[in-house]
Structure formats: structure tokens, C-alpha cells
CSV table of C-alpha atoms in Angstrom, one decimal:
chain,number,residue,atom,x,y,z
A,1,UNK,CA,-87.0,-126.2,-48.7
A,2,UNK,CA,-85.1,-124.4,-51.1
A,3,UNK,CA,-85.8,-120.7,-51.7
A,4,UNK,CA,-85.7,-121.1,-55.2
A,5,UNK,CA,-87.8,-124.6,-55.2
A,6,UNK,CA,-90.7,-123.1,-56.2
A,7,UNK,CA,-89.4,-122.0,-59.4
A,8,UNK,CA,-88.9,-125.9,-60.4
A,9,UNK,CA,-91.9,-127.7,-62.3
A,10,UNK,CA,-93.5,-130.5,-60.0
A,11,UNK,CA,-92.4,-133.8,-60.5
A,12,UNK,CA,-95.4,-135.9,-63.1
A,13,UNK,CA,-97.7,-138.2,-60.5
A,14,UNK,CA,-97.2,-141.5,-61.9
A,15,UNK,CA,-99.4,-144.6,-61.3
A,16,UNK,CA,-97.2,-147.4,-59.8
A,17,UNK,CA,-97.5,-149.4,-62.4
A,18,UNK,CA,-95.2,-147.0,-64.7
A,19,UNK,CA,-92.8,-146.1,-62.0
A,20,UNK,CA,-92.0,-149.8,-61.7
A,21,UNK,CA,-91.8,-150.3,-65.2
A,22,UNK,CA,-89.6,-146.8,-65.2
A,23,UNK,CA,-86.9,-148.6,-62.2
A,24,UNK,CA,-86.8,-151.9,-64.3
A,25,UNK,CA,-85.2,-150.2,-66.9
A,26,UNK,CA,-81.9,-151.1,-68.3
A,27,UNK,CA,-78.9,-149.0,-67.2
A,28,UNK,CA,-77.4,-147.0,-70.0
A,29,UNK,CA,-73.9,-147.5,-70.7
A,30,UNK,CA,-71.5,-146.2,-72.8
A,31,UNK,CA,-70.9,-146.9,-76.9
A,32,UNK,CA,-70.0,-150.5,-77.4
A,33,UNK,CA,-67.0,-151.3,-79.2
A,34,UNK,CA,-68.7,-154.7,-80.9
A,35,UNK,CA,-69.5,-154.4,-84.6
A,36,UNK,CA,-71.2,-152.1,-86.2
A,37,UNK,CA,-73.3,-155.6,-87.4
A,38,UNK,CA,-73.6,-156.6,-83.8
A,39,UNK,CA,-75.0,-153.2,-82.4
A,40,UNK,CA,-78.5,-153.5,-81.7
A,41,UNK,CA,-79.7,-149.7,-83.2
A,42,UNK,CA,-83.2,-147.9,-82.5
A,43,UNK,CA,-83.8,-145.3,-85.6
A,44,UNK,CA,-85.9,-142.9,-83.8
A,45,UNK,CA,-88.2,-139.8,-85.9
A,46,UNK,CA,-90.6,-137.4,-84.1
A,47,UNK,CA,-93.4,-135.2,-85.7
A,48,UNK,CA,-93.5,-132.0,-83.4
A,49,UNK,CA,-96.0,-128.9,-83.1
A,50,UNK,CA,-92.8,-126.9,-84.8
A,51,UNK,CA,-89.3,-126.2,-84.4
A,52,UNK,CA,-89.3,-124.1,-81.2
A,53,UNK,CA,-86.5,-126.2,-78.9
A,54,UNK,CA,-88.5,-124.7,-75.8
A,55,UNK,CA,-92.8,-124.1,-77.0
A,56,UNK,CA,-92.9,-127.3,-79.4
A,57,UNK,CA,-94.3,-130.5,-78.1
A,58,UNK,CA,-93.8,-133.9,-79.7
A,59,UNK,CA,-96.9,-135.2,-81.2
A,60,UNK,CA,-95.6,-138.6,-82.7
A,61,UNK,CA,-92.9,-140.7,-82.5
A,62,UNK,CA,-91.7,-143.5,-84.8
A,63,UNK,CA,-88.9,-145.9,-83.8
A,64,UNK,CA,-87.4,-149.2,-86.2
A,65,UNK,CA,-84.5,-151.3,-85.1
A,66,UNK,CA,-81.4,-152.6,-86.9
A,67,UNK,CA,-80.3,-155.7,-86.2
A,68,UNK,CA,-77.7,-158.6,-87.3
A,69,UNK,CA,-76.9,-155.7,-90.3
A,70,UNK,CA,-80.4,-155.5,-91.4
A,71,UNK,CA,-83.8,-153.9,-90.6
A,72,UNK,CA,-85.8,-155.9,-88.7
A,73,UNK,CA,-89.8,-155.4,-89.6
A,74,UNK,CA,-91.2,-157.7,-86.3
A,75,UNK,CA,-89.1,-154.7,-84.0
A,76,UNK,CA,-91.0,-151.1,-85.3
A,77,UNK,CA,-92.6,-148.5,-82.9
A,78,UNK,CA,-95.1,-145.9,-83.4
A,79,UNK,CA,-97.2,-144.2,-81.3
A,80,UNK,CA,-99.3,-140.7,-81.6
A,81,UNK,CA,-99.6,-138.6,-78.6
A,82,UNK,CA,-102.5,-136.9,-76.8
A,83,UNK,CA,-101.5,-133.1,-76.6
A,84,UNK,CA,-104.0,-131.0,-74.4
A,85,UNK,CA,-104.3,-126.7,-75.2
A,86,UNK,CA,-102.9,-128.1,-79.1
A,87,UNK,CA,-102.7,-124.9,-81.2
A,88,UNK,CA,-101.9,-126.4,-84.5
A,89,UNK,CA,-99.4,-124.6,-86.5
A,90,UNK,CA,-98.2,-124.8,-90.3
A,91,UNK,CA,-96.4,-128.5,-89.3
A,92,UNK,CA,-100.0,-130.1,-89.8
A,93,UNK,CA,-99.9,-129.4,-92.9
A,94,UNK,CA,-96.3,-131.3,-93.4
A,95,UNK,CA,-97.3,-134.1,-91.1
A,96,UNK,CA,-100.6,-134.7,-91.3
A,97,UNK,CA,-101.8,-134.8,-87.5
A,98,UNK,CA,-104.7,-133.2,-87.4
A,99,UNK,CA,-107.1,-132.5,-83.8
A,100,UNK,CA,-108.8,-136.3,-84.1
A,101,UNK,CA,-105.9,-138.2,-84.8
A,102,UNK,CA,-104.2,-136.5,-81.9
A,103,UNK,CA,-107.6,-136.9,-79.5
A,104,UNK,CA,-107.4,-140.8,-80.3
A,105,UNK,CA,-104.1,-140.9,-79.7
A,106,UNK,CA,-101.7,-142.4,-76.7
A,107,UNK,CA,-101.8,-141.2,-72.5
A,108,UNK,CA,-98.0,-139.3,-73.1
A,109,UNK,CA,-96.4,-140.7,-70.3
A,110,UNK,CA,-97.8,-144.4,-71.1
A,111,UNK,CA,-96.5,-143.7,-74.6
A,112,UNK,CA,-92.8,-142.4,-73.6
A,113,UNK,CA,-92.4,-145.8,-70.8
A,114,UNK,CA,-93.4,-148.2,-74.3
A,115,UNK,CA,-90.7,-146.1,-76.0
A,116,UNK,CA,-88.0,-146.4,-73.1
A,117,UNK,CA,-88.3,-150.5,-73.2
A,118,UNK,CA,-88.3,-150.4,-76.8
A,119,UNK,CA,-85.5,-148.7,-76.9
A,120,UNK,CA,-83.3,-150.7,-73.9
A,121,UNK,CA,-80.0,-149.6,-73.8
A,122,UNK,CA,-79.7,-149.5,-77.4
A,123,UNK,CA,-77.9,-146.1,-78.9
A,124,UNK,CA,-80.3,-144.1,-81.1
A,125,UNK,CA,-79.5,-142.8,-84.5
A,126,UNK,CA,-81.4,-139.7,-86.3
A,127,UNK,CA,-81.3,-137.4,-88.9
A,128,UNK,CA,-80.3,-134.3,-86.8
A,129,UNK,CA,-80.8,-135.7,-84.0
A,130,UNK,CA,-79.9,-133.5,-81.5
A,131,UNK,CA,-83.5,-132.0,-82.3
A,132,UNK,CA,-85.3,-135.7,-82.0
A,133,UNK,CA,-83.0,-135.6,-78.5
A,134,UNK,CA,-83.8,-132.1,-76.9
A,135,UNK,CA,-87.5,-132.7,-77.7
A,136,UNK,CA,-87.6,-136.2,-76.4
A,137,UNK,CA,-86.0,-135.0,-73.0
A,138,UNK,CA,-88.2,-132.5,-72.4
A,139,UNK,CA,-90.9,-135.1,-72.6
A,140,UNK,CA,-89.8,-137.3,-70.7
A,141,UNK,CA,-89.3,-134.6,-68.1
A,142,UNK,CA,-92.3,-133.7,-68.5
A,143,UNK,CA,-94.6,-136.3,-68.3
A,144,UNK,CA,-92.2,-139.2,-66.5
A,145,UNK,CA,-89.7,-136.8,-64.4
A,146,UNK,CA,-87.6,-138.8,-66.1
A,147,UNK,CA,-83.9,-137.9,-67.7
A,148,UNK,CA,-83.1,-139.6,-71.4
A,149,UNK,CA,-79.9,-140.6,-71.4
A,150,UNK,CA,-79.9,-142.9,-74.3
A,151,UNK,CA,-76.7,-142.1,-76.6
A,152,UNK,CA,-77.9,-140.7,-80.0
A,153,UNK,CA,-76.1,-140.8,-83.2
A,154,UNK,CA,-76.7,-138.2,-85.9
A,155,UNK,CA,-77.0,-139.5,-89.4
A,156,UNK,CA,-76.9,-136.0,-90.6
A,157,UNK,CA,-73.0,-136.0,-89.4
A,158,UNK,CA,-72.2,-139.8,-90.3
A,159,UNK,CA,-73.5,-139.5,-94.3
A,160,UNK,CA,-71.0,-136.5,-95.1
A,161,UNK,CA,-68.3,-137.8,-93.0
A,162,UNK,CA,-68.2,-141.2,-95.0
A,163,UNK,CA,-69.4,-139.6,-98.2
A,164,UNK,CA,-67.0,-136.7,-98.4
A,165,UNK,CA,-67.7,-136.9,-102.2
A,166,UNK,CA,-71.5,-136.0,-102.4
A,167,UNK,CA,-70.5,-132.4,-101.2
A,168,UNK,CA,-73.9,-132.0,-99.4
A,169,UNK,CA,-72.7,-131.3,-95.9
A,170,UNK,CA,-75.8,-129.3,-94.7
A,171,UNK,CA,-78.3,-131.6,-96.9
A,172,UNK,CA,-81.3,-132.8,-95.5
A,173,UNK,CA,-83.1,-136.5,-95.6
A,174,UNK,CA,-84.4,-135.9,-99.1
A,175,UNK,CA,-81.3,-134.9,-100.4
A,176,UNK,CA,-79.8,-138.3,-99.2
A,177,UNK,CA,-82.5,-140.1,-99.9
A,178,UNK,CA,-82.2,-138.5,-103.6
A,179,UNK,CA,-78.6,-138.9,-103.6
A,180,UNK,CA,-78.4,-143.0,-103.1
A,181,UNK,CA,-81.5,-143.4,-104.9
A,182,UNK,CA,-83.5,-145.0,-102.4
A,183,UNK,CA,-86.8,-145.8,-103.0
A,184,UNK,CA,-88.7,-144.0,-100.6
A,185,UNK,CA,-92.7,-144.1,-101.4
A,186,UNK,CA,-93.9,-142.3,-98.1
A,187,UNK,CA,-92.5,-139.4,-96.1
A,188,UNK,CA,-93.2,-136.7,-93.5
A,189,UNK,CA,-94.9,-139.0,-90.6
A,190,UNK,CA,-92.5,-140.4,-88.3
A,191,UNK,CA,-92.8,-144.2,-88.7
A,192,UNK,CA,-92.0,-144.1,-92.7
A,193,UNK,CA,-89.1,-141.2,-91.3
A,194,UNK,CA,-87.6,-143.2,-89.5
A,195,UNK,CA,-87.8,-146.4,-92.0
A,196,UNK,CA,-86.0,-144.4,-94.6
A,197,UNK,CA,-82.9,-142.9,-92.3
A,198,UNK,CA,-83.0,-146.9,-91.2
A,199,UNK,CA,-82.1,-147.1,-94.9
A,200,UNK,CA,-79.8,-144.4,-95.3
A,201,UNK,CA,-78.2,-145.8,-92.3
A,202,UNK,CA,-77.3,-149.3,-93.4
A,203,UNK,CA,-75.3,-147.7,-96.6
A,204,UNK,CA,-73.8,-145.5,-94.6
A,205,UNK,CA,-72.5,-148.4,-92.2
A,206,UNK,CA,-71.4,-150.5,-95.4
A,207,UNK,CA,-69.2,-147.0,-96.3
A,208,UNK,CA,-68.0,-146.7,-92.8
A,209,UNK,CA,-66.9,-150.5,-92.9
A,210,UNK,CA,-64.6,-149.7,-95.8
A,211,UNK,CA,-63.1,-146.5,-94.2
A,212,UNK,CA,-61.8,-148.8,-91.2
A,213,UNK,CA,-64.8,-147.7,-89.0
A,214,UNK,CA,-65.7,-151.1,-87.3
A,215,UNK,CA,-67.7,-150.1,-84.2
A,216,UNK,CA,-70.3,-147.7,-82.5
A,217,UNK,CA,-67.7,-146.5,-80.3
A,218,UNK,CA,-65.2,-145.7,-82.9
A,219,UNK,CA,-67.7,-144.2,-85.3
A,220,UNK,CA,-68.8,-141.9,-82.3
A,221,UNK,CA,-65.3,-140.3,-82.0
A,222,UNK,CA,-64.8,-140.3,-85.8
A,223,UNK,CA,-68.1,-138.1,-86.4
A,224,UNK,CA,-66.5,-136.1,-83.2
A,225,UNK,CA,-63.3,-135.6,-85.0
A,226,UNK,CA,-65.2,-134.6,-88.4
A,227,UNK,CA,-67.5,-131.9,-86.5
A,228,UNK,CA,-64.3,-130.3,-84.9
A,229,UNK,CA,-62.7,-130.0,-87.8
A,230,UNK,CA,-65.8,-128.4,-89.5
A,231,UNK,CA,-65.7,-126.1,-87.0
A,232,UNK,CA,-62.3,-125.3,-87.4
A,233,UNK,CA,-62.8,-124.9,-91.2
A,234,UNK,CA,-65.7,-122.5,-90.5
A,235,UNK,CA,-63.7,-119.8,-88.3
């Protein structure tokens, strides 16, 4: 035994029927260089206890796919999670999840396996998603010992590198949302979250089309090439 073993959580106890479900999971490959159209997407939005990267839990989770270049209804995900010791902070008062809902709400690490086959090896888009992707790791940590290693896209990168013009780098959803003029009747819950960056999404892949950006993979190294320039810019 390492000297320092002790230091490590424990590994989650798992029935056997999740860690089967967990090892019949699809291997996760790299970014497909098929059509943006093609590419099966999972548009993914958490509700959390707050914004702490390390304290915050995730108390909901709200998941739609895109498919054949549209959003496809009969594919959505939602599930709310039981969280034990909950001290609710100011969030409840944006999302709405109060101590019942959350009581009544999904075993974690039942909820997180539904999530990992609804997802497949699809890549995941966002809005600022490398928050939706530290807080879904340490879930699945967690509560399934379990690493994510889905790719994630952030739609919070892609909408100012194809709309240079809007000059709202550092906007957030509503400012998007505002921006195209979507009609958006419900926010701040994941499921209706995640239905609106869907929508965001779809115009953002139409702009990327007409920019010469045909597939995941080479939207992935454009939005790389955009960020490094931004940081260049910045110094």
C-alpha cells in the first residue's frame, strides 16, 4: 500500500448492475472529421449549488441532441439529483430547486450511468463549458469512480469566433440569445438551458458552414486557434 493511499477518496461501491452498464460503454474517440450535419451532438446544461469549481455539487442536469442538422425532441435528458448535507445558497433562487424537488429527485450515480449512455461517444457542446465539464467530472468521480472523457465544445468560444461582428466576446447566453433574437420563453433550469444553446448552436453551425468550417474536428482547432490568439491579444 502506498504511504500516501490514504489521502485518496475510496472508490463509490457500485451495484453490479451499473458497473456492467459502466464497462459496456462506448469508447471515446477523437473529434470526427464528418459534417458538422452528420455529427451526432449532446447539448449538455447543469444547475449547481454555486460556482465553487471544488465545494459546488451538481443538482440537475439537462441534455438535448442534434441530429441530421436539427434538434431532435424524441432524444432530450433531464434528470434532478438527490444531494445529502444540501445547504442551499442564493442559486435557488435562480434555478428554482428547492429541498423537495431535490428529496424526490434521482440515486446520483443511477442518474450520471443514464447520462453516460445518453451521451455515447457523442462530443458535448456548452455554454462555458469547461464549468458544465469540471463539475460533471467530479461527479462522476464521485459517485461512479468514473473519469468523463467525453470531448466538450464551448459555445461561448464558437459564437464570437464565427460572429466576429457582434463584438460580445465575453457575453453570456442571454446576450446571444438577445443578439439572434431567439425566442426563448423559459430559462435558468437546465433542460430549457440547454434547449436554447441547442438553438444558438444550429446558427452558429449555419455561420461556421459559410466560413469554410465543415467538421467537428476542424471547428475544434479553429476555436483553438481563436482562443490563442485572444490570449495573445490580451498580453
Amino acid at each position: 500500500m502506498s504511504l500516501f493511499s490514504w489521502l485518496r477518496p475510496a472508490s463509490p461501491v457500485l451495484p453490479d448492475e451499473l458497473r456492467q452498464r459502466l464497462a459496456q460503454l462506448p469508447a471515446i474517440g477523437e473529434l470526427s472529421e464528418c459534417s458538422l450535419r452528420e455529427q451526432r451532438w449532446v447539448v449538455l446544461d447543469l444547475e449547481t449549488t454555486g460556482l465553487n469549481l471544488n465545494k459546488d455539487r451538481v443538482l440537475s442536469i439537462g441534455a438535448v441532441v442534434i441530429e441530421d442538422g436539427a434538434i431532435d425532441f424524441g432524444q432530450q435528458f433531464e434528470r434532478t439529483l438527490q444531494c445529502r448535507e444540501l445547504k442551499l445558497g442564493p442559486s435557488v433562487l435562480i434555478h428554482g430547486l428547492g429541498p423537495n424537488a431535490i428529496a424526490a429527485g434521482s440515486e446520483p450515480a443511477e442518474a450520471l450511468v443514464d447520462l453516460l449512455e445518453f451521451m455515447g461517444n457523442s462530443p458535448v457542446l456548452a455554454f462555458h463549458a469547461p464549468f458544465d465539464q469540471h463539475m460533471l467530472g467530479r461527479a462522476m468521480k464521485e459517485h461512479l469512480g468514473h473519469k468523463l472523457q467525453q470531448v466538450f465544445l464551448d459555445v461561448a468560444d464558437i459564437a464570437p469566433l464565427v460572429c466576429p461582428q457582434a463584438h460580445i466576446r465575453e457575453a453570456g447566453l442571454d446576450e446571444w440569445i438577445n443578439w439572434f433574437r431567439l425566442d426563448v420563453f423559459e430559462r435558468h433550469n437546465a433542460s430549457a438551458d440547454a434547449l436554447a444553446t441547442a438553438e444558438l448552436a444550429l446558427i452558429l453551425f449555419s455561420r461556421a458552414r459559410q466560413q469554410q468550417i465543415h467538421s467537428p474536428l476542424n471547428l475544434q482547432h479553429r476555436v483553438n486557434q481563436w482562443k490563442r490568439r485572444q490570449q495573445t491579444h490580451s498580453f
